[in-house]
Amino acid sequence: MTKILREPLLYFLLLGAAMFGTYQLVSDAGFSGNQPLEEIVITEGHIDALILGFERVWQRPPTAQELDGLLQAHIREEVMYREALAMGLDRDDTIIRQRLQQKLAFLTEDIASLAEPTEGELEAFLATNQERFREQTRFSFEQVYFNVSQRGRSAEADAELQLADLRKSNTTGPGEDSNSSIDTALLGDQLLLSQFSKAYEREILRAMGSQFLGGLQSLPVGSWQGPIESGLGLHLVKLSERNEGIVPPLDDIRDLVSQDWMSAKREEANEAFYTALRERYIVTLAESTVSDLSNVTASSRKD
């Protein structure tokens, strides 16, 4: 008896019996030998797709025996797929639901991708989305850093005193070199990056953070300003050059604009498709649930 219980075949037989028992419970008609046989139609398109898939992998057409194997595998897949649907195995499966949602979205995206943008559409898209295509502004500056963690409450006062000294030394007579006798690297506290030359906004953002970049963008060129705050501390900054980012002409960024236009159209198509489908459904929420959802839209609470 123990030997029989250890046989894997026994468990497969029990599993099969359980599956057919479940089928009888969930199927309206139940499993019966009197049910009409379902037809599986293998078209030339199916066969061509199987051959093409084989050729992509093996770089050659399948033999007659290999093609027969592909067909039998396809039939097996179709039979198992239909039976799984009939048994309701697709219900309440998160992965299947997400996959079907993605496939439906892909269909609308493919439809939206069929139309190529005209010159006028690209120009209009560029005009209304200039910030998306604007080249980043570049900055050249030097700075004096004050470590708030080390200096504590005196950091801001120290920065203000140093700023006054720098501004005095920045006032020169005719023919004199501004700041010629000042080595700013020796002022304040040590910082790895004390100077930037023609640095893009993204480089400054990565090195100094968004708070510093926001302060830098409003500074005038040619004089010491500050202190500007950052996540590192306080900074006195002398901006020597600002090269404003421009929006390139369409001819220079045509491929990029076209790609973004297509992406926007796909999003619009998906949203329009969903909106049309949503009108076909009435969503009813339990009263206890509705009371907890203050942001439920009126369209989701139709009677």
PDB file of C-alpha atoms in Angstrom:
ATOM      1  CA  MET A   1       0.000   0.000   0.000  1.00  0.00           C
ATOM      2  CA  THR A   2       2.844   2.370   0.891  1.00  0.00           C
ATOM      3  CA  LYS A   3       4.457   1.729  -2.490  1.00  0.00           C
ATOM      4  CA  ILE A   4       1.212   2.624  -4.282  1.00  0.00           C
ATOM      5  CA  LEU A   5       0.888   5.897  -2.357  1.00  0.00           C
ATOM      6  CA  ARG A   6       4.383   6.872  -3.488  1.00  0.00           C
ATOM      7  CA  GLU A   7       3.567   6.433  -7.182  1.00  0.00           C
ATOM      8  CA  PRO A   8       3.412   9.858  -8.958  1.00  0.00           C
ATOM      9  CA  LEU A   9       0.829   8.486 -11.410  1.00  0.00           C
ATOM     10  CA  LEU A  10      -1.667   8.143  -8.575  1.00  0.00           C
ATOM     11  CA  TYR A  11      -1.496  11.838  -7.795  1.00  0.00           C
ATOM     12  CA  PHE A  12      -1.921  12.762 -11.461  1.00  0.00           C
ATOM     13  CA  LEU A  13      -5.029  10.580 -11.610  1.00  0.00           C
ATOM     14  CA  LEU A  14      -6.406  12.181  -8.447  1.00  0.00           C
ATOM     15  CA  LEU A  15      -5.658  15.645  -9.823  1.00  0.00           C
ATOM     16  CA  GLY A  16      -7.442  14.795 -13.078  1.00  0.00           C
ATOM     17  CA  ALA A  17     -10.460  13.520 -11.186  1.00  0.00           C
ATOM     18  CA  ALA A  18     -10.549  16.706  -9.108  1.00  0.00           C
ATOM     19  CA  MET A  19     -10.341  18.873 -12.222  1.00  0.00           C
ATOM     20  CA  PHE A  20     -13.226  17.085 -13.943  1.00  0.00           C
ATOM     21  CA  GLY A  21     -15.225  17.242 -10.711  1.00  0.00           C
ATOM     22  CA  THR A  22     -14.665  20.999 -10.583  1.00  0.00           C
ATOM     23  CA  TYR A  23     -15.674  21.260 -14.235  1.00  0.00           C
ATOM     24  CA  GLN A  24     -18.984  19.573 -13.456  1.00  0.00           C
ATOM     25  CA  LEU A  25     -19.659  22.022 -10.660  1.00  0.00           C
ATOM     26  CA  VAL A  26     -18.916  25.215 -12.608  1.00  0.00           C
ATOM     27  CA  SER A  27     -20.279  24.150 -15.979  1.00  0.00           C
ATOM     28  CA  ASP A  28     -23.954  24.853 -16.628  1.00  0.00           C
ATOM     29  CA  ALA A  29     -24.464  21.649 -18.586  1.00  0.00           C
ATOM     30  CA  GLY A  30     -21.937  19.532 -16.725  1.00  0.00           C
ATOM     31  CA  PHE A  31     -19.488  17.166 -18.384  1.00  0.00           C
ATOM     32  CA  SER A  32     -21.338  14.740 -20.570  1.00  0.00           C
ATOM     33  CA  GLY A  33     -20.376  12.527 -23.409  1.00  0.00           C
ATOM     34  CA  ASN A  34     -23.544  13.665 -25.171  1.00  0.00           C
ATOM     35  CA  GLN A  35     -22.256  17.213 -25.589  1.00  0.00           C
ATOM     36  CA  PRO A  36     -21.528  18.256 -29.188  1.00  0.00           C
ATOM     37  CA  LEU A  37     -17.852  18.304 -30.057  1.00  0.00           C
ATOM     38  CA  GLU A  38     -16.263  21.724 -30.422  1.00  0.00           C
ATOM     39  CA  GLU A  39     -14.564  22.495 -33.695  1.00  0.00           C
ATOM     40  CA  ILE A  40     -10.961  23.677 -33.859  1.00  0.00           C
ATOM     41  CA  VAL A  41     -10.227  25.241 -37.230  1.00  0.00           C
ATOM     42  CA  ILE A  42      -6.600  25.420 -38.340  1.00  0.00           C
ATOM     43  CA  THR A  43      -6.346  28.011 -41.084  1.00  0.00           C
ATOM     44  CA  GLU A  44      -3.515  28.681 -43.498  1.00  0.00           C
ATOM     45  CA  GLY A  45      -2.766  31.766 -41.463  1.00  0.00           C
ATOM     46  CA  HIS A  46      -2.216  29.640 -38.370  1.00  0.00           C
ATOM     47  CA  ILE A  47       0.107  27.318 -40.270  1.00  0.00           C
ATOM     48  CA  ASP A  48       2.052  30.230 -41.764  1.00  0.00           C
ATOM     49  CA  ALA A  49       2.459  31.770 -38.307  1.00  0.00           C
ATOM     50  CA  LEU A  50       3.784  28.483 -36.896  1.00  0.00           C
ATOM     51  CA  ILE A  51       6.256  28.142 -39.769  1.00  0.00           C
ATOM     52  CA  LEU A  52       7.383  31.760 -39.415  1.00  0.00           C
ATOM     53  CA  GLY A  53       7.920  31.360 -35.694  1.00  0.00           C
ATOM     54  CA  PHE A  54      10.008  28.225 -36.290  1.00  0.00           C
ATOM     55  CA  GLU A  55      12.105  29.959 -38.965  1.00  0.00           C
ATOM     56  CA  ARG A  56      12.858  32.895 -36.696  1.00  0.00           C
ATOM     57  CA  VAL A  57      14.310  30.577 -34.087  1.00  0.00           C
ATOM     58  CA  TRP A  58      16.063  27.997 -36.253  1.00  0.00           C
ATOM     59  CA  GLN A  59      16.796  30.047 -39.385  1.00  0.00           C
ATOM     60  CA  ARG A  60      15.273  27.349 -41.613  1.00  0.00           C
ATOM     61  CA  PRO A  61      11.822  26.027 -42.492  1.00  0.00           C
ATOM     62  CA  PRO A  62      10.501  23.063 -40.476  1.00  0.00           C
ATOM     63  CA  THR A  63      10.467  19.548 -41.877  1.00  0.00           C
ATOM     64  CA  ALA A  64       7.130  17.786 -42.390  1.00  0.00           C
ATOM     65  CA  GLN A  65       7.625  15.939 -39.088  1.00  0.00           C
ATOM     66  CA  GLU A  66       8.513  19.152 -37.247  1.00  0.00           C
ATOM     67  CA  LEU A  67       5.513  20.956 -38.724  1.00  0.00           C
ATOM     68  CA  ASP A  68       3.251  18.124 -37.575  1.00  0.00           C
ATOM     69  CA  GLY A  69       4.716  18.514 -34.088  1.00  0.00           C
ATOM     70  CA  LEU A  70       4.019  22.246 -34.177  1.00  0.00           C
ATOM     71  CA  LEU A  71       0.425  21.611 -35.237  1.00  0.00           C
ATOM     72  CA  GLN A  72      -0.143  19.027 -32.514  1.00  0.00           C
ATOM     73  CA  ALA A  73       1.286  21.425 -29.916  1.00  0.00           C
ATOM     74  CA  HIS A  74      -0.979  24.198 -31.204  1.00  0.00           C
ATOM     75  CA  ILE A  75      -4.043  21.912 -31.022  1.00  0.00           C
ATOM     76  CA  ARG A  76      -3.089  20.814 -27.518  1.00  0.00           C
ATOM     77  CA  GLU A  77      -2.730  24.451 -26.451  1.00  0.00           C
ATOM     78  CA  GLU A  78      -6.114  25.344 -27.939  1.00  0.00           C
ATOM     79  CA  VAL A  79      -7.868  22.395 -26.266  1.00  0.00           C
ATOM     80  CA  MET A  80      -6.349  23.178 -22.858  1.00  0.00           C
ATOM     81  CA  TYR A  81      -7.105  26.891 -23.291  1.00  0.00           C
ATOM     82  CA  ARG A  82     -10.778  26.293 -24.095  1.00  0.00           C
ATOM     83  CA  GLU A  83     -11.208  23.853 -21.226  1.00  0.00           C
ATOM     84  CA  ALA A  84      -9.524  26.255 -18.806  1.00  0.00           C
ATOM     85  CA  LEU A  85     -11.940  29.020 -19.876  1.00  0.00           C
ATOM     86  CA  ALA A  86     -14.914  26.676 -19.542  1.00  0.00           C
ATOM     87  CA  MET A  87     -13.810  25.795 -16.012  1.00  0.00           C
ATOM     88  CA  GLY A  88     -13.448  29.473 -15.149  1.00  0.00           C
ATOM     89  CA  LEU A  89      -9.758  29.220 -14.355  1.00  0.00           C
ATOM     90  CA  ASP A  90      -9.215  32.687 -15.822  1.00  0.00           C
ATOM     91  CA  ARG A  91     -11.485  34.335 -13.279  1.00  0.00           C
ATOM     92  CA  ASP A  92     -10.001  36.440 -10.482  1.00  0.00           C
ATOM     93  CA  ASP A  93      -6.483  35.829 -11.772  1.00  0.00           C
ATOM     94  CA  THR A  94      -4.547  39.101 -11.427  1.00  0.00           C
ATOM     95  CA  ILE A  95      -1.864  38.192 -13.962  1.00  0.00           C
ATOM     96  CA  ILE A  96      -4.399  37.183 -16.627  1.00  0.00           C
ATOM     97  CA  ARG A  97      -6.478  40.314 -16.006  1.00  0.00           C
ATOM     98  CA  GLN A  98      -3.413  42.564 -16.361  1.00  0.00           C
ATOM     99  CA  ARG A  99      -2.262  40.778 -19.499  1.00  0.00           C
ATOM    100  CA  LEU A 100      -5.669  41.111 -21.169  1.00  0.00           C
ATOM    101  CA  GLN A 101      -5.806  44.790 -20.224  1.00  0.00           C
ATOM    102  CA  GLN A 102      -2.358  45.311 -21.779  1.00  0.00           C
ATOM    103  CA  LYS A 103      -3.352  43.513 -24.980  1.00  0.00           C
ATOM    104  CA  LEU A 104      -6.480  45.632 -25.322  1.00  0.00           C
ATOM    105  CA  ALA A 105      -4.396  48.784 -24.795  1.00  0.00           C
ATOM    106  CA  PHE A 106      -1.886  47.581 -27.400  1.00  0.00           C
ATOM    107  CA  LEU A 107      -4.711  47.231 -29.924  1.00  0.00           C
ATOM    108  CA  THR A 108      -5.714  50.873 -29.563  1.00  0.00           C
ATOM    109  CA  GLU A 109      -2.067  51.940 -29.684  1.00  0.00           C
ATOM    110  CA  ASP A 110      -1.563  50.020 -32.929  1.00  0.00           C
ATOM    111  CA  ILE A 111      -4.594  51.738 -34.436  1.00  0.00           C
ATOM    112  CA  ALA A 112      -3.300  55.142 -33.355  1.00  0.00           C
ATOM    113  CA  SER A 113       0.119  54.344 -34.850  1.00  0.00           C
ATOM    114  CA  LEU A 114      -1.321  53.775 -38.328  1.00  0.00           C
ATOM    115  CA  ALA A 115      -1.476  57.513 -39.084  1.00  0.00           C
ATOM    116  CA  GLU A 116       1.752  59.373 -39.795  1.00  0.00           C
ATOM    117  CA  PRO A 117       1.888  62.988 -38.578  1.00  0.00           C
ATOM    118  CA  THR A 118       1.746  65.762 -41.143  1.00  0.00           C
ATOM    119  CA  GLU A 119       4.207  68.638 -41.176  1.00  0.00           C
ATOM    120  CA  GLY A 120       1.557  70.941 -39.743  1.00  0.00           C
ATOM    121  CA  GLU A 121       0.763  68.540 -36.908  1.00  0.00           C
ATOM    122  CA  LEU A 122       4.428  68.270 -35.957  1.00  0.00           C
ATOM    123  CA  GLU A 123       4.887  72.036 -36.010  1.00  0.00           C
ATOM    124  CA  ALA A 124       1.786  72.544 -33.872  1.00  0.00           C
ATOM    125  CA  PHE A 125       2.901  69.829 -31.432  1.00  0.00           C
ATOM    126  CA  LEU A 126       6.346  71.420 -31.101  1.00  0.00           C
ATOM    127  CA  ALA A 127       4.805  74.869 -30.573  1.00  0.00           C
ATOM    128  CA  THR A 128       2.559  73.663 -27.749  1.00  0.00           C
ATOM    129  CA  ASN A 129       5.226  71.496 -26.079  1.00  0.00           C
ATOM    130  CA  GLN A 130       8.303  73.705 -26.265  1.00  0.00           C
ATOM    131  CA  GLU A 131       9.480  72.951 -22.735  1.00  0.00           C
ATOM    132  CA  ARG A 132       9.635  69.273 -23.621  1.00  0.00           C
ATOM    133  CA  PHE A 133      12.155  69.923 -26.394  1.00  0.00           C
ATOM    134  CA  ARG A 134      14.006  72.935 -25.015  1.00  0.00           C
ATOM    135  CA  GLU A 135      17.744  72.419 -24.675  1.00  0.00           C
ATOM    136  CA  GLN A 136      18.959  72.776 -21.118  1.00  0.00           C
ATOM    137  CA  THR A 137      20.487  76.050 -19.944  1.00  0.00           C
ATOM    138  CA  ARG A 138      24.221  75.921 -19.212  1.00  0.00           C
ATOM    139  CA  PHE A 139      25.906  77.725 -16.310  1.00  0.00           C
ATOM    140  CA  SER A 140      29.486  78.710 -15.486  1.00  0.00           C
ATOM    141  CA  PHE A 141      30.079  79.814 -11.883  1.00  0.00           C
ATOM    142  CA  GLU A 142      32.287  79.609  -8.815  1.00  0.00           C
ATOM    143  CA  GLN A 143      31.104  79.248  -5.252  1.00  0.00           C
ATOM    144  CA  VAL A 144      32.108  79.506  -1.618  1.00  0.00           C
ATOM    145  CA  TYR A 145      30.551  76.873   0.618  1.00  0.00           C
ATOM    146  CA  PHE A 146      29.548  77.036   4.294  1.00  0.00           C
ATOM    147  CA  ASN A 147      28.860  73.797   6.136  1.00  0.00           C
ATOM    148  CA  VAL A 148      25.787  74.312   8.325  1.00  0.00           C
ATOM    149  CA  SER A 149      26.348  71.036  10.179  1.00  0.00           C
ATOM    150  CA  GLN A 150      29.755  72.204  11.351  1.00  0.00           C
ATOM    151  CA  ARG A 151      29.108  75.927  11.822  1.00  0.00           C
ATOM    152  CA  GLY A 152      25.604  75.671  13.228  1.00  0.00           C
ATOM    153  CA  ARG A 153      23.787  78.973  13.771  1.00  0.00           C
ATOM    154  CA  SER A 154      26.830  81.015  12.775  1.00  0.00           C
ATOM    155  CA  ALA A 155      26.826  79.640   9.217  1.00  0.00           C
ATOM    156  CA  GLU A 156      24.480  82.305   7.811  1.00  0.00           C
ATOM    157  CA  ALA A 157      26.275  85.165   9.572  1.00  0.00           C
ATOM    158  CA  ASP A 158      29.640  83.866   8.356  1.00  0.00           C
ATOM    159  CA  ALA A 159      28.287  83.665   4.816  1.00  0.00           C
ATOM    160  CA  GLU A 160      26.941  87.252   4.974  1.00  0.00           C
ATOM    161  CA  LEU A 161      30.308  88.588   6.193  1.00  0.00           C
ATOM    162  CA  GLN A 162      32.178  86.726   3.464  1.00  0.00           C
ATOM    163  CA  LEU A 163      29.721  87.986   0.851  1.00  0.00           C
ATOM    164  CA  ALA A 164      30.396  91.585   1.898  1.00  0.00           C
ATOM    165  CA  ASP A 165      34.157  91.037   1.573  1.00  0.00           C
ATOM    166  CA  LEU A 166      33.795  89.434  -1.848  1.00  0.00           C
ATOM    167  CA  ARG A 167      31.644  92.279  -3.106  1.00  0.00           C
ATOM    168  CA  LYS A 168      34.158  94.843  -1.898  1.00  0.00           C
ATOM    169  CA  SER A 169      36.998  93.062  -3.648  1.00  0.00           C
ATOM    170  CA  ASN A 170      34.867  92.785  -6.755  1.00  0.00           C
ATOM    171  CA  THR A 171      34.855  96.598  -7.064  1.00  0.00           C
ATOM    172  CA  THR A 172      37.925  97.433  -9.172  1.00  0.00           C
ATOM    173  CA  GLY A 173      39.362 100.514 -10.751  1.00  0.00           C
ATOM    174  CA  PRO A 174      40.048 101.010 -14.467  1.00  0.00           C
ATOM    175  CA  GLY A 175      42.339  98.353 -15.867  1.00  0.00           C
ATOM    176  CA  GLU A 176      42.317  96.243 -12.683  1.00  0.00           C
ATOM    177  CA  ASP A 177      41.502  92.550 -12.680  1.00  0.00           C
ATOM    178  CA  SER A 178      38.477  91.737 -10.563  1.00  0.00           C
ATOM    179  CA  ASN A 179      39.212  89.229  -7.753  1.00  0.00           C
ATOM    180  CA  SER A 180      42.816  88.949  -8.976  1.00  0.00           C
ATOM    181  CA  SER A 181      44.181  88.538  -5.437  1.00  0.00           C
ATOM    182  CA  ILE A 182      41.453  86.209  -4.096  1.00  0.00           C
ATOM    183  CA  ASP A 183      41.636  82.433  -4.205  1.00  0.00           C
ATOM    184  CA  THR A 184      38.022  81.463  -3.493  1.00  0.00           C
ATOM    185  CA  ALA A 185      39.033  77.814  -3.047  1.00  0.00           C
ATOM    186  CA  LEU A 186      40.590  78.848   0.284  1.00  0.00           C
ATOM    187  CA  LEU A 187      37.416  80.530   1.541  1.00  0.00           C
ATOM    188  CA  GLY A 188      34.565  78.956   3.453  1.00  0.00           C
ATOM    189  CA  ASP A 189      34.537  75.186   3.950  1.00  0.00           C
ATOM    190  CA  GLN A 190      35.893  72.483   1.700  1.00  0.00           C
ATOM    191  CA  LEU A 191      33.652  71.316  -1.149  1.00  0.00           C
ATOM    192  CA  LEU A 192      34.638  68.899  -3.876  1.00  0.00           C
ATOM    193  CA  LEU A 193      32.999  70.898  -6.688  1.00  0.00           C
ATOM    194  CA  SER A 194      33.714  74.589  -6.162  1.00  0.00           C
ATOM    195  CA  GLN A 195      33.557  75.564  -9.851  1.00  0.00           C
ATOM    196  CA  PHE A 196      31.355  74.625 -12.789  1.00  0.00           C
ATOM    197  CA  SER A 197      32.089  75.447 -16.429  1.00  0.00           C
ATOM    198  CA  LYS A 198      29.266  75.363 -18.998  1.00  0.00           C
ATOM    199  CA  ALA A 199      27.428  72.778 -16.890  1.00  0.00           C
ATOM    200  CA  TYR A 200      23.969  71.663 -17.966  1.00  0.00           C
ATOM    201  CA  GLU A 201      21.034  71.977 -15.562  1.00  0.00           C
ATOM    202  CA  ARG A 202      20.901  68.188 -15.135  1.00  0.00           C
ATOM    203  CA  GLU A 203      24.578  68.103 -14.078  1.00  0.00           C
ATOM    204  CA  ILE A 204      24.033  70.804 -11.466  1.00  0.00           C
ATOM    205  CA  LEU A 205      20.846  69.106 -10.293  1.00  0.00           C
ATOM    206  CA  ARG A 206      22.684  65.828  -9.840  1.00  0.00           C
ATOM    207  CA  ALA A 207      25.623  67.415  -7.992  1.00  0.00           C
ATOM    208  CA  MET A 208      23.949  70.153  -5.949  1.00  0.00           C
ATOM    209  CA  GLY A 209      20.236  69.347  -5.803  1.00  0.00           C
ATOM    210  CA  SER A 210      17.034  71.047  -6.932  1.00  0.00           C
ATOM    211  CA  GLN A 211      17.037  73.737  -4.224  1.00  0.00           C
ATOM    212  CA  PHE A 212      20.445  75.020  -5.310  1.00  0.00           C
ATOM    213  CA  LEU A 213      19.527  74.890  -9.004  1.00  0.00           C
ATOM    214  CA  GLY A 214      16.347  76.865  -8.356  1.00  0.00           C
ATOM    215  CA  GLY A 215      18.345  79.612  -6.631  1.00  0.00           C
ATOM    216  CA  LEU A 216      21.013  79.624  -9.304  1.00  0.00           C
ATOM    217  CA  GLN A 217      18.524  80.133 -12.127  1.00  0.00           C
ATOM    218  CA  SER A 218      17.455  83.537 -10.779  1.00  0.00           C
ATOM    219  CA  LEU A 219      20.936  84.983 -10.178  1.00  0.00           C
ATOM    220  CA  PRO A 220      22.325  87.896 -12.196  1.00  0.00           C
ATOM    221  CA  VAL A 221      25.605  87.413 -14.061  1.00  0.00           C
ATOM    222  CA  GLY A 222      28.850  89.017 -12.910  1.00  0.00           C
ATOM    223  CA  SER A 223      28.549  89.544  -9.151  1.00  0.00           C
ATOM    224  CA  TRP A 224      28.663  87.556  -5.946  1.00  0.00           C
ATOM    225  CA  GLN A 225      25.205  86.596  -4.680  1.00  0.00           C
ATOM    226  CA  GLY A 226      23.700  84.527  -1.911  1.00  0.00           C
ATOM    227  CA  PRO A 227      23.646  82.752   0.294  1.00  0.00           C
ATOM    228  CA  ILE A 228      21.808  80.030  -1.657  1.00  0.00           C
ATOM    229  CA  GLU A 229      20.608  77.038   0.318  1.00  0.00           C
ATOM    230  CA  SER A 230      21.067  73.418  -0.679  1.00  0.00           C
ATOM    231  CA  GLY A 231      20.925  70.055   0.999  1.00  0.00           C
ATOM    232  CA  LEU A 232      24.653  70.480   1.664  1.00  0.00           C
ATOM    233  CA  GLY A 233      24.558  73.895   3.336  1.00  0.00           C
ATOM    234  CA  LEU A 234      24.896  77.553   2.227  1.00  0.00           C
ATOM    235  CA  HIS A 235      26.598  78.813  -0.912  1.00  0.00           C
ATOM    236  CA  LEU A 236      27.858  82.165  -2.150  1.00  0.00           C
ATOM    237  CA  VAL A 237      27.822  82.106  -5.926  1.00  0.00           C
ATOM    238  CA  LYS A 238      29.305  84.241  -8.671  1.00  0.00           C
ATOM    239  CA  LEU A 239      27.671  83.411 -11.991  1.00  0.00           C
ATOM    240  CA  SER A 240      30.030  84.261 -14.846  1.00  0.00           C
ATOM    241  CA  GLU A 241      28.014  82.895 -17.772  1.00  0.00           C
ATOM    242  CA  ARG A 242      24.499  81.717 -18.533  1.00  0.00           C
ATOM    243  CA  ASN A 243      23.695  80.151 -21.920  1.00  0.00           C
ATOM    244  CA  GLU A 244      19.931  79.971 -22.119  1.00  0.00           C
ATOM    245  CA  GLY A 245      18.491  76.798 -23.564  1.00  0.00           C
ATOM    246  CA  ILE A 246      16.627  77.200 -26.828  1.00  0.00           C
ATOM    247  CA  VAL A 247      14.072  75.132 -28.691  1.00  0.00           C
ATOM    248  CA  PRO A 248      15.807  73.726 -31.793  1.00  0.00           C
ATOM    249  CA  PRO A 249      14.070  74.046 -35.164  1.00  0.00           C
ATOM    250  CA  LEU A 250      11.828  71.168 -36.190  1.00  0.00           C
ATOM    251  CA  ASP A 251      14.260  69.922 -38.838  1.00  0.00           C
ATOM    252  CA  ASP A 252      16.906  69.325 -36.159  1.00  0.00           C
ATOM    253  CA  ILE A 253      14.670  67.258 -33.863  1.00  0.00           C
ATOM    254  CA  ARG A 254      12.098  65.877 -36.278  1.00  0.00           C
ATOM    255  CA  ASP A 255      12.498  62.223 -35.206  1.00  0.00           C
ATOM    256  CA  LEU A 256      12.162  63.099 -31.519  1.00  0.00           C
ATOM    257  CA  VAL A 257       9.092  65.284 -32.079  1.00  0.00           C
ATOM    258  CA  SER A 258       7.527  62.572 -34.252  1.00  0.00           C
ATOM    259  CA  GLN A 259       8.095  59.916 -31.581  1.00  0.00           C
ATOM    260  CA  ASP A 260       6.574  62.095 -28.863  1.00  0.00           C
ATOM    261  CA  TRP A 261       3.638  62.984 -31.125  1.00  0.00           C
ATOM    262  CA  MET A 262       2.961  59.288 -31.739  1.00  0.00           C
ATOM    263  CA  SER A 263       3.197  58.564 -28.005  1.00  0.00           C
ATOM    264  CA  ALA A 264       0.734  61.361 -27.228  1.00  0.00           C
ATOM    265  CA  LYS A 265      -1.683  60.067 -29.870  1.00  0.00           C
ATOM    266  CA  ARG A 266      -1.500  56.556 -28.434  1.00  0.00           C
ATOM    267  CA  GLU A 267      -2.340  57.911 -24.991  1.00  0.00           C
ATOM    268  CA  GLU A 268      -5.244  59.892 -26.423  1.00  0.00           C
ATOM    269  CA  ALA A 269      -6.525  56.831 -28.278  1.00  0.00           C
ATOM    270  CA  ASN A 270      -6.332  54.679 -25.146  1.00  0.00           C
ATOM    271  CA  GLU A 271      -8.150  57.272 -23.072  1.00  0.00           C
ATOM    272  CA  ALA A 272     -10.853  57.805 -25.701  1.00  0.00           C
ATOM    273  CA  PHE A 273     -11.301  54.042 -26.076  1.00  0.00           C
ATOM    274  CA  TYR A 274     -11.629  53.564 -22.325  1.00  0.00           C
ATOM    275  CA  THR A 275     -14.050  56.487 -22.029  1.00  0.00           C
ATOM    276  CA  ALA A 276     -16.283  54.947 -24.705  1.00  0.00           C
ATOM    277  CA  LEU A 277     -16.173  51.544 -23.002  1.00  0.00           C
ATOM    278  CA  ARG A 278     -16.762  53.046 -19.564  1.00  0.00           C
ATOM    279  CA  GLU A 279     -20.102  54.453 -20.704  1.00  0.00           C
ATOM    280  CA  ARG A 280     -21.361  50.891 -21.170  1.00  0.00           C
ATOM    281  CA  TYR A 281     -20.918  50.030 -17.490  1.00  0.00           C
ATOM    282  CA  ILE A 282     -22.701  50.955 -14.293  1.00  0.00           C
ATOM    283  CA  VAL A 283     -20.587  50.652 -11.155  1.00  0.00           C
ATOM    284  CA  THR A 284     -22.429  50.005  -7.907  1.00  0.00           C
ATOM    285  CA  LEU A 285     -20.523  50.455  -4.664  1.00  0.00           C
ATOM    286  CA  ALA A 286     -21.649  49.231  -1.287  1.00  0.00           C
ATOM    287  CA  GLU A 287     -22.812  52.058   0.983  1.00  0.00           C
ATOM    288  CA  SER A 288     -20.046  51.391   3.521  1.00  0.00           C
ATOM    289  CA  THR A 289     -17.499  51.615   0.724  1.00  0.00           C
ATOM    290  CA  VAL A 290     -18.947  54.783  -0.797  1.00  0.00           C
ATOM    291  CA  SER A 291     -18.765  56.604   2.529  1.00  0.00           C
ATOM    292  CA  ASP A 292     -15.032  55.944   2.668  1.00  0.00           C
ATOM    293  CA  LEU A 293     -14.302  57.089  -0.879  1.00  0.00           C
ATOM    294  CA  SER A 294     -14.654  60.858  -1.032  1.00  0.00           C
ATOM    295  CA  ASN A 295     -12.985  61.044  -4.450  1.00  0.00           C
ATOM    296  CA  VAL A 296     -15.318  58.666  -6.288  1.00  0.00           C
ATOM    297  CA  THR A 297     -16.507  60.450  -9.429  1.00  0.00           C
ATOM    298  CA  ALA A 298     -20.132  60.842 -10.315  1.00  0.00           C
ATOM    299  CA  SER A 299     -19.638  58.657 -13.386  1.00  0.00           C
ATOM    300  CA  SER A 300     -18.564  55.810 -11.114  1.00  0.00           C
ATOM    301  CA  ARG A 301     -21.662  56.089  -8.949  1.00  0.00           C
ATOM    302  CA  LYS A 302     -24.437  55.847 -11.476  1.00  0.00           C
ATOM    303  CA  ASP A 303     -27.735  54.509 -10.257  1.00  0.00           C
TER     304      ASP A 303
END
